[in-house]
mmCIF file of C-alpha atoms and ligand atoms in Angstrom:
data_model
loop_
_atom_site.group_PDB
_atom_site.id
_atom_site.type_symbol
_atom_site.label_atom_id
_atom_site.label_comp_id
_atom_site.label_asym_id
_atom_site.label_seq_id
_atom_site.Cartn_x
_atom_site.Cartn_y
_atom_site.Cartn_z
ATOM 1 C CA MET K 1 39.744 101.686 70.746
ATOM 2 C CA ILE K 2 42.770 99.983 71.410
ATOM 3 C CA LYS K 3 43.703 96.981 69.101
ATOM 4 C CA PRO K 4 45.411 93.884 70.981
ATOM 5 C CA TRP K 5 47.667 93.381 67.973
ATOM 6 C CA LYS K 6 48.596 97.386 69.193
ATOM 7 C CA LEU K 7 48.621 95.986 73.479
ATOM 8 C CA ALA K 8 50.844 92.751 73.120
ATOM 9 C CA ALA K 9 53.553 94.946 70.668
ATOM 10 C CA GLY K 10 53.190 97.309 73.026
ATOM 11 C CA ALA K 11 53.467 94.318 75.952
ATOM 12 C CA ALA K 12 56.197 93.323 73.908
ATOM 13 C CA LEU K 13 58.370 96.607 74.132
ATOM 14 C CA ALA K 14 58.171 97.092 77.326
ATOM 15 C CA ALA K 15 58.946 93.171 78.246
ATOM 16 C CA ALA K 16 62.270 94.201 76.552
ATOM 17 C CA SER K 17 63.432 96.628 77.946
ATOM 18 C CA LEU K 18 63.237 95.462 80.784
ATOM 19 C CA SER K 19 65.244 92.421 79.822
ATOM 20 C CA VAL K 20 67.876 95.156 78.509
ATOM 21 C CA SER K 21 68.009 97.272 82.051
ATOM 22 C CA ALA K 22 68.101 93.360 83.306
ATOM 23 C CA GLN K 23 71.356 93.272 81.958
ATOM 24 C CA GLU K 24 72.846 96.691 82.698
ATOM 25 C CA ILE K 25 75.506 97.342 85.949
ATOM 26 C CA THR K 26 76.368 100.795 87.067
ATOM 27 C CA LEU K 27 79.572 100.344 89.075
ATOM 28 C CA ARG K 28 80.659 103.033 91.256
ATOM 29 C CA MET K 29 83.844 104.985 90.564
ATOM 30 C CA VAL K 30 85.894 107.636 92.922
ATOM 31 C CA SER K 31 88.963 108.350 92.446
ATOM 32 C CA ALA K 32 92.391 108.967 94.785
ATOM 33 C CA PHE K 33 93.370 111.556 92.365
ATOM 34 C CA ALA K 34 92.527 115.208 93.107
ATOM 35 C CA GLU K 35 88.971 115.979 89.634
ATOM 36 C CA ASN K 36 91.513 118.764 88.509
ATOM 37 C CA GLY K 37 94.117 116.474 87.184
ATOM 38 C CA TYR K 38 95.148 115.826 84.128
ATOM 39 C CA TYR K 39 94.892 111.753 85.441
ATOM 40 C CA VAL K 40 91.499 112.389 86.121
ATOM 41 C CA GLN K 41 90.175 114.397 83.069
ATOM 42 C CA LEU K 42 91.568 111.343 81.392
ATOM 43 C CA LEU K 43 89.244 108.725 83.148
ATOM 44 C CA GLN K 44 86.806 110.820 82.736
ATOM 45 C CA LYS K 45 86.708 110.665 79.446
ATOM 46 C CA TRP K 46 87.165 107.264 79.873
ATOM 47 C CA ILE K 47 84.308 107.206 81.672
ATOM 48 C CA ALA K 48 81.734 108.887 79.176
ATOM 49 C CA LYS K 49 83.281 106.789 76.089
ATOM 50 C CA VAL K 50 82.041 102.916 78.331
ATOM 51 C CA ASN K 51 78.946 104.681 79.222
ATOM 52 C CA ALA K 52 78.157 105.947 75.506
ATOM 53 C CA GLU K 53 79.514 102.626 74.288
ATOM 54 C CA GLY K 54 77.850 100.504 76.966
ATOM 55 C CA ARG K 55 74.361 101.620 76.817
ATOM 56 C CA GLY K 56 72.064 98.069 78.074
ATOM 57 C CA ASN K 57 75.504 97.006 79.598
ATOM 58 C CA VAL K 58 78.065 99.112 81.863
ATOM 59 C CA GLN K 59 77.990 102.100 82.982
ATOM 60 C CA ILE K 60 80.576 103.921 84.949
ATOM 61 C CA ASN K 61 79.295 106.378 88.202
ATOM 62 C CA PHE K 62 82.050 108.416 88.800
ATOM 63 C CA ILE K 63 81.395 110.057 93.040
ATOM 64 C CA GLY K 64 84.312 111.843 92.874
ATOM 65 C CA GLY K 65 87.974 112.261 94.180
ATOM 66 C CA PRO K 66 89.601 113.040 96.941
ATOM 67 C CA LYS K 67 86.802 114.949 98.828
ATOM 68 C CA ALA K 68 84.092 112.087 98.483
ATOM 69 C CA ILE K 69 86.940 109.505 99.104
ATOM 70 C CA PRO K 70 90.013 110.721 100.879
ATOM 71 C CA THR K 71 92.895 109.354 99.430
ATOM 72 C CA PHE K 72 94.605 106.771 101.475
ATOM 73 C CA GLU K 73 90.970 105.104 101.820
ATOM 74 C CA VAL K 74 90.319 104.914 98.361
ATOM 75 C CA GLY K 75 92.311 101.006 98.978
ATOM 76 C CA ASN K 76 89.999 100.543 101.172
ATOM 77 C CA ALA K 77 86.632 101.392 100.294
ATOM 78 C CA VAL K 78 87.240 99.581 96.617
ATOM 79 C CA LYS K 79 88.334 96.253 98.795
ATOM 80 C CA THR K 80 84.668 95.596 101.749
ATOM 81 C CA GLY K 81 82.754 97.502 98.536
ATOM 82 C CA VAL K 82 81.495 100.750 99.141
ATOM 83 C CA VAL K 83 82.676 101.700 95.881
ATOM 84 C CA ASP K 84 82.844 99.354 93.309
ATOM 85 C CA MET K 85 85.716 100.621 91.243
ATOM 86 C CA GLY K 86 89.472 102.750 92.279
ATOM 87 C CA LEU K 87 91.578 104.922 90.527
ATOM 88 C CA SER K 88 94.051 105.133 92.896
ATOM 89 C CA THR K 89 97.487 103.963 92.969
ATOM 90 C CA GLY K 90 99.539 100.892 95.281
ATOM 91 C CA ALA K 91 101.375 103.538 97.223
ATOM 92 C CA PHE K 92 97.821 105.081 98.284
ATOM 93 C CA TYR K 93 97.025 101.707 99.760
ATOM 94 C CA THR K 94 99.389 99.915 101.717
ATOM 95 C CA ASN K 95 97.345 100.586 104.333
ATOM 96 C CA VAL K 96 95.804 97.267 102.511
ATOM 97 C CA MET K 97 98.825 95.274 102.004
ATOM 98 C CA PRO K 98 102.133 96.161 101.536
ATOM 99 C CA GLU K 99 102.196 94.658 98.077
ATOM 100 C CA ALA K 100 100.378 97.257 96.393
ATOM 101 C CA ASP K 101 103.719 99.663 96.221
ATOM 102 C CA PHE K 102 105.960 97.510 94.693
ATOM 103 C CA LEU K 103 104.115 98.325 91.253
ATOM 104 C CA LYS K 104 105.895 101.390 91.321
ATOM 105 C CA LEU K 105 109.696 99.282 90.422
ATOM 106 C CA THR K 106 107.998 97.917 86.818
ATOM 107 C CA GLN K 107 110.218 98.411 84.559
ATOM 108 C CA ILE K 108 108.256 97.026 81.467
ATOM 109 C CA PRO K 109 104.793 97.500 79.799
ATOM 110 C CA ILE K 110 101.746 96.862 80.884
ATOM 111 C CA ALA K 111 100.420 95.532 77.091
ATOM 112 C CA GLU K 112 104.092 92.961 78.039
ATOM 113 C CA GLN K 113 103.399 92.677 81.819
ATOM 114 C CA ARG K 114 99.273 90.983 79.828
ATOM 115 C CA LYS K 115 101.828 88.637 78.316
ATOM 116 C CA ASN K 116 104.756 87.196 80.390
ATOM 117 C CA GLY K 117 102.633 86.271 83.090
ATOM 118 C CA ALA K 118 103.382 89.431 84.771
ATOM 119 C CA PHE K 119 99.476 90.648 84.911
ATOM 120 C CA ALA K 120 98.238 87.123 86.087
ATOM 121 C CA ALA K 121 101.040 86.888 89.138
ATOM 122 C CA ILE K 122 99.673 90.491 90.250
ATOM 123 C CA ASN K 123 96.218 89.343 90.283
ATOM 124 C CA GLU K 124 96.851 86.575 92.256
ATOM 125 C CA VAL K 125 97.711 89.145 95.321
ATOM 126 C CA TRP K 126 95.285 91.476 94.530
ATOM 127 C CA ASN K 127 92.559 89.224 94.612
ATOM 128 C CA LYS K 128 93.871 87.187 97.242
ATOM 129 C CA LYS K 129 95.507 89.831 99.870
ATOM 130 C CA ALA K 130 92.789 92.542 98.887
ATOM 131 C CA ASN K 131 89.672 91.196 97.670
ATOM 132 C CA MET K 132 90.589 93.440 94.436
ATOM 133 C CA ALA K 133 90.818 92.815 90.958
ATOM 134 C CA TYR K 134 93.178 94.705 89.042
ATOM 135 C CA LEU K 135 92.563 95.799 86.317
ATOM 136 C CA GLY K 136 94.710 97.803 84.032
ATOM 137 C CA ARG K 137 97.428 100.663 84.267
ATOM 138 C CA MET K 138 96.089 104.005 82.917
ATOM 139 C CA VAL K 139 99.530 105.731 84.141
ATOM 140 C CA GLU K 140 102.680 104.699 82.874
ATOM 141 C CA ASN K 141 106.721 106.285 82.126
ATOM 142 C CA GLN K 142 105.955 108.407 84.600
ATOM 143 C CA PRO K 143 109.188 108.331 86.357
ATOM 144 C CA PHE K 144 108.806 110.663 89.734
ATOM 145 C CA HIS K 145 111.563 112.981 90.904
ATOM 146 C CA VAL K 146 112.459 115.013 93.544
ATOM 147 C CA TYR K 147 110.940 118.564 94.235
ATOM 148 C CA LEU K 148 113.161 121.211 95.912
ATOM 149 C CA THR K 149 112.679 124.187 97.623
ATOM 150 C CA LYS K 150 116.416 124.233 97.767
ATOM 151 C CA LYS K 151 119.553 123.527 96.421
ATOM 152 C CA VAL K 152 121.535 120.347 95.815
ATOM 153 C CA ASP K 153 125.431 119.449 94.181
ATOM 154 C CA LYS K 154 125.141 115.833 95.509
ATOM 155 C CA PRO K 155 122.953 112.674 96.236
ATOM 156 C CA ASP K 156 122.692 113.321 99.293
ATOM 157 C CA LEU K 157 119.162 114.952 101.323
ATOM 158 C CA THR K 158 120.885 114.921 104.861
ATOM 159 C CA GLY K 159 119.756 118.521 106.370
ATOM 160 C CA LEU K 160 115.987 118.472 104.349
ATOM 161 C CA LYS K 161 112.657 117.423 104.973
ATOM 162 C CA ILE K 162 111.058 115.905 102.608
ATOM 163 C CA ARG K 163 107.134 115.027 101.912
ATOM 164 C CA ILE K 164 106.035 111.841 100.451
ATOM 165 C CA THR K 165 103.680 109.110 100.570
ATOM 166 C CA PRO K 166 105.229 104.925 101.089
ATOM 167 C CA VAL K 167 107.248 104.960 97.369
ATOM 168 C CA TYR K 168 109.792 107.923 98.370
ATOM 169 C CA ARG K 169 109.904 106.922 101.622
ATOM 170 C CA ASP K 170 112.699 103.995 101.987
ATOM 171 C CA PHE K 171 115.016 105.570 98.885
ATOM 172 C CA PHE K 172 114.920 108.848 100.006
ATOM 173 C CA GLN K 173 115.693 107.896 103.498
ATOM 174 C CA ALA K 174 118.742 106.258 102.159
ATOM 175 C CA ILE K 175 119.625 109.403 101.182
ATOM 176 C CA GLY K 176 119.219 110.882 103.961
ATOM 177 C CA ALA K 177 116.284 113.290 104.171
ATOM 178 C CA ASN K 178 114.065 113.659 106.595
ATOM 179 C CA VAL K 179 110.394 112.865 105.255
ATOM 180 C CA VAL K 180 106.913 113.281 106.546
ATOM 181 C CA THR K 181 103.895 111.822 104.380
ATOM 182 C CA THR K 182 100.586 113.324 103.046
ATOM 183 C CA PRO K 183 98.200 113.639 100.190
ATOM 184 C CA PRO K 184 98.176 115.127 97.494
ATOM 185 C CA GLY K 185 96.315 117.893 98.918
ATOM 186 C CA GLU K 186 98.730 119.091 101.365
ATOM 187 C CA VAL K 187 101.566 119.507 99.287
ATOM 188 C CA TYR K 188 101.031 122.866 98.515
ATOM 189 C CA THR K 189 99.724 124.012 102.385
ATOM 190 C CA ALA K 190 102.968 122.245 103.428
ATOM 191 C CA LEU K 191 105.529 123.726 101.175
ATOM 192 C CA GLU K 192 103.500 127.813 101.457
ATOM 193 C CA ARG K 193 104.394 127.153 105.737
ATOM 194 C CA GLY K 194 107.766 125.675 105.377
ATOM 195 C CA VAL K 195 107.080 122.455 106.747
ATOM 196 C CA VAL K 196 108.764 120.913 103.619
ATOM 197 C CA ASP K 197 111.942 121.612 102.011
ATOM 198 C CA GLY K 198 110.405 119.542 99.370
ATOM 199 C CA TYR K 199 108.336 116.624 97.267
ATOM 200 C CA GLY K 200 108.046 113.422 95.575
ATOM 201 C CA TRP K 201 106.076 113.776 92.280
ATOM 202 C CA PRO K 202 106.328 112.232 88.855
ATOM 203 C CA ILE K 203 107.551 114.434 85.834
ATOM 204 C CA GLY K 204 104.183 115.059 84.706
ATOM 205 C CA GLY K 205 100.806 117.199 87.325
ATOM 206 C CA ILE K 206 102.736 118.974 89.479
ATOM 207 C CA PHE K 207 101.262 122.402 88.168
ATOM 208 C CA ASP K 208 97.040 120.639 88.465
ATOM 209 C CA LEU K 209 97.494 121.318 92.317
ATOM 210 C CA ASN K 210 100.216 125.057 91.793
ATOM 211 C CA TRP K 211 103.328 123.672 93.241
ATOM 212 C CA GLN K 212 105.171 125.903 90.572
ATOM 213 C CA GLU K 213 105.027 128.463 92.878
ATOM 214 C CA LYS K 214 106.611 127.062 95.470
ATOM 215 C CA THR K 215 108.724 124.908 93.579
ATOM 216 C CA LYS K 216 112.549 126.089 92.522
ATOM 217 C CA TYR K 217 114.376 122.862 91.254
ATOM 218 C CA ARG K 218 113.913 119.398 90.233
ATOM 219 C CA ILE K 219 116.619 116.175 90.483
ATOM 220 C CA ASP K 220 116.560 114.601 87.213
ATOM 221 C CA PRO K 221 116.896 111.407 86.161
ATOM 222 C CA GLY K 222 113.791 110.468 87.748
ATOM 223 C CA PHE K 223 113.215 107.435 89.045
ATOM 224 C CA TYR K 224 110.614 104.355 89.343
ATOM 225 C CA ASP K 225 107.838 104.586 87.647
ATOM 226 C CA ALA K 226 104.315 105.725 88.309
ATOM 227 C CA GLU K 227 101.614 103.524 88.553
ATOM 228 C CA VAL K 228 98.241 104.366 88.496
ATOM 229 C CA SER K 229 95.721 101.799 88.202
ATOM 230 C CA ILE K 230 92.083 100.997 87.571
ATOM 231 C CA ILE K 231 90.896 98.437 91.066
ATOM 232 C CA MET K 232 88.116 96.706 91.348
ATOM 233 C CA ASN K 233 86.490 95.123 94.497
ATOM 234 C CA LEU K 234 86.132 91.625 93.745
ATOM 235 C CA ASP K 235 83.000 90.234 94.331
ATOM 236 C CA LYS K 236 81.121 93.224 92.741
ATOM 237 C CA PHE K 237 83.945 91.912 89.144
ATOM 238 C CA LYS K 238 82.668 88.284 89.957
ATOM 239 C CA ALA K 239 79.041 88.615 89.959
ATOM 240 C CA LEU K 240 79.196 90.325 86.452
ATOM 241 C CA LYS K 241 78.021 89.065 84.035
ATOM 242 C CA PRO K 242 80.166 87.286 80.938
ATOM 243 C CA ALA K 243 78.655 89.862 78.562
ATOM 244 C CA GLN K 244 79.503 92.428 80.879
ATOM 245 C CA ARG K 245 83.413 92.279 81.755
ATOM 246 C CA ALA K 246 84.260 90.862 78.389
ATOM 247 C CA TYR K 247 82.305 94.867 76.891
ATOM 248 C CA LEU K 248 84.035 96.146 80.937
ATOM 249 C CA GLU K 249 88.060 94.262 79.975
ATOM 250 C CA LYS K 250 87.657 95.749 75.926
ATOM 251 C CA GLN K 251 87.688 99.375 76.988
ATOM 252 C CA ILE K 252 90.273 98.853 79.679
ATOM 253 C CA LEU K 253 92.327 97.785 76.607
ATOM 254 C CA ALA K 254 91.287 99.892 75.000
ATOM 255 C CA LEU K 255 92.402 102.700 78.043
ATOM 256 C CA GLU K 256 96.452 101.028 78.192
ATOM 257 C CA ALA K 257 96.531 100.788 73.939
ATOM 258 C CA GLN K 258 96.994 104.791 74.610
ATOM 259 C CA ASN K 259 99.361 104.343 77.361
ATOM 260 C CA PRO K 260 102.108 104.658 74.522
ATOM 261 C CA THR K 261 101.765 108.078 72.968
ATOM 262 C CA ILE K 262 99.645 109.973 76.386
ATOM 263 C CA TRP K 263 102.463 109.781 78.638
ATOM 264 C CA LYS K 264 105.646 110.004 76.344
ATOM 265 C CA ASN K 265 103.710 113.239 74.863
ATOM 266 C CA TYR K 266 103.371 114.479 78.216
ATOM 267 C CA THR K 267 106.414 114.035 79.774
ATOM 268 C CA ALA K 268 107.461 116.257 76.739
ATOM 269 C CA GLU K 269 104.546 119.157 77.512
ATOM 270 C CA GLU K 270 105.671 118.756 81.730
ATOM 271 C CA THR K 271 109.119 118.886 80.724
ATOM 272 C CA ALA K 272 108.691 122.612 78.914
ATOM 273 C CA ARG K 273 106.402 123.437 81.325
ATOM 274 C CA GLN K 274 108.327 123.065 84.877
ATOM 275 C CA GLU K 275 111.341 125.033 82.175
ATOM 276 C CA LYS K 276 108.955 128.576 81.451
ATOM 277 C CA ALA K 277 108.018 128.143 85.048
ATOM 278 C CA GLY K 278 111.414 128.804 85.969
ATOM 279 C CA ILE K 279 112.834 125.037 87.633
ATOM 280 C CA GLN K 280 116.213 124.745 87.595
ATOM 281 C CA VAL K 281 117.238 121.271 86.754
ATOM 282 C CA ILE K 282 119.838 119.608 89.420
ATOM 283 C CA LYS K 283 122.064 116.858 87.739
ATOM 284 C CA PHE K 284 124.924 115.603 89.331
ATOM 285 C CA ASP K 285 127.981 113.970 88.022
ATOM 286 C CA ALA K 286 127.813 110.412 86.286
ATOM 287 C CA ALA K 287 128.676 108.915 89.838
ATOM 288 C CA GLY K 288 126.342 110.536 91.415
ATOM 289 C CA THR K 289 123.951 109.632 89.189
ATOM 290 C CA LYS K 290 124.661 106.147 89.072
ATOM 291 C CA LYS K 291 124.559 106.266 93.128
ATOM 292 C CA TYR K 292 121.279 108.135 93.002
ATOM 293 C CA ILE K 293 118.936 105.289 91.527
ATOM 294 C CA ASP K 294 121.144 102.480 92.361
ATOM 295 C CA ALA K 295 119.679 103.388 95.989
ATOM 296 C CA ALA K 296 116.662 103.805 94.980
ATOM 297 C CA TYR K 297 116.674 100.650 93.219
ATOM 298 C CA ASP K 298 118.199 99.158 96.511
ATOM 299 C CA ALA K 299 115.482 100.371 99.093
ATOM 300 C CA GLY K 300 112.123 99.859 96.794
ATOM 301 C CA TRP K 301 113.585 96.168 96.402
ATOM 302 C CA ALA K 302 114.718 95.506 99.432
ATOM 303 C CA SER K 303 111.890 97.146 100.966
ATOM 304 C CA ALA K 304 109.970 94.656 98.499
ATOM 305 C CA PHE K 305 111.217 91.663 98.906
ATOM 306 C CA LYS K 306 111.312 91.515 103.407
ATOM 307 C CA ALA K 307 107.701 93.074 103.548
ATOM 308 C CA SER K 308 106.484 89.930 100.779
ATOM 309 C CA PRO K 309 109.384 87.860 99.957
ATOM 310 C CA ASP K 310 107.947 85.172 97.271
ATOM 311 C CA PHE K 311 106.036 88.094 94.885
ATOM 312 C CA ALA K 312 108.970 90.406 94.655
ATOM 313 C CA LYS K 313 110.880 88.290 93.852
ATOM 314 C CA LYS K 314 108.667 87.500 90.835
ATOM 315 C CA LEU K 315 107.839 91.078 90.320
ATOM 316 C CA LYS K 316 111.447 91.088 90.101
ATOM 317 C CA THR K 317 111.916 88.435 87.554
ATOM 318 C CA LEU K 318 109.226 88.908 85.675
ATOM 319 C CA THR K 319 109.047 93.150 85.269
ATOM 320 C CA SER K 320 112.725 93.846 85.650
ATOM 321 C CA ASN K 321 115.099 94.638 82.354
HETATM 322 O O1 LIG W 1 101.614 110.911 95.822
HETATM 323 C C1 LIG W 1 102.702 110.524 95.797
HETATM 324 O O2 LIG W 1 103.512 111.393 95.127
HETATM 325 C C2 LIG W 1 102.941 109.046 94.999
HETATM 326 O O3 LIG W 1 102.313 108.623 95.722
HETATM 327 C C3 LIG W 1 101.690 109.078 93.512
HETATM 328 C C4 LIG W 1 102.006 107.814 92.669
HETATM 329 C C5 LIG W 1 101.706 107.812 91.221
HETATM 330 C C6 LIG W 1 101.517 108.767 90.372
HETATM 331 C C7 LIG W 1 101.317 110.345 91.502
HETATM 332 C C8 LIG W 1 101.809 110.788 92.469
#
């Protein structure tokens, strides 16, 4: 016969586990970047930590990369709640709002953006125009570069066809390039078929999809700063219980706290790896370099001010160095 106190203890235990699971939320997350790349390796490490330390509170279910949701559709999927969270970059969701791509222009660390009001200003726009919470920035200190199959000797890409995303469009067109937009997953084939003579990409990551095989030159220095961030459906974010939100924000801050070391190291490693792979560096003289970098920021900000003057002004004031 089962003793009554055992029954009571059993019932109490069942009730306890019920109330624990009622507090646990599982968030579905996708990445706009390829699963085998460095960004997603970092993301998955973070998710493992979130899940290990967040039992009974917050769990993240990583659904996959561009095979699950195409790169340029991740923004809309987060906006509409098809998924709860995404790892993406603004250039991949300008189809949600043009402001998304402005974050490449920031010149101060995310830690400072949180302190000086830039982070709040970003969230205001992301909430209102994209139904998203902008949770945190995973990538910084990763300038973009032009990678080429043909040599140039001045800051002029006339006659070249370059693979782009919205990040590079205005700048590359300003220095004469013909451009073609593709997600990262189509760069290799475009190079292989000779459809493009080069592409834009940050300093790190060209080995992830084997582009080094088709790359002969890199133009230095880099320009802008690759922004890769975690975004979340705003309704889902608002539905989090206070303890869940606090936990998620704590883990996001832990992720950002790695940025100052991780990205500097990655730049050094990837630069060395490119050199070993035989990729030659193209540098211009001082005047040419200035012209090149000025053209990048002039084109980037001009387009931002045209698309969304108030936010562009605020962001430029708060995040230029
Ligand atoms: O695909 C891209 O070139 C691009 O826009 C981007 C943005 C941030 C990080 C890596 C790539």
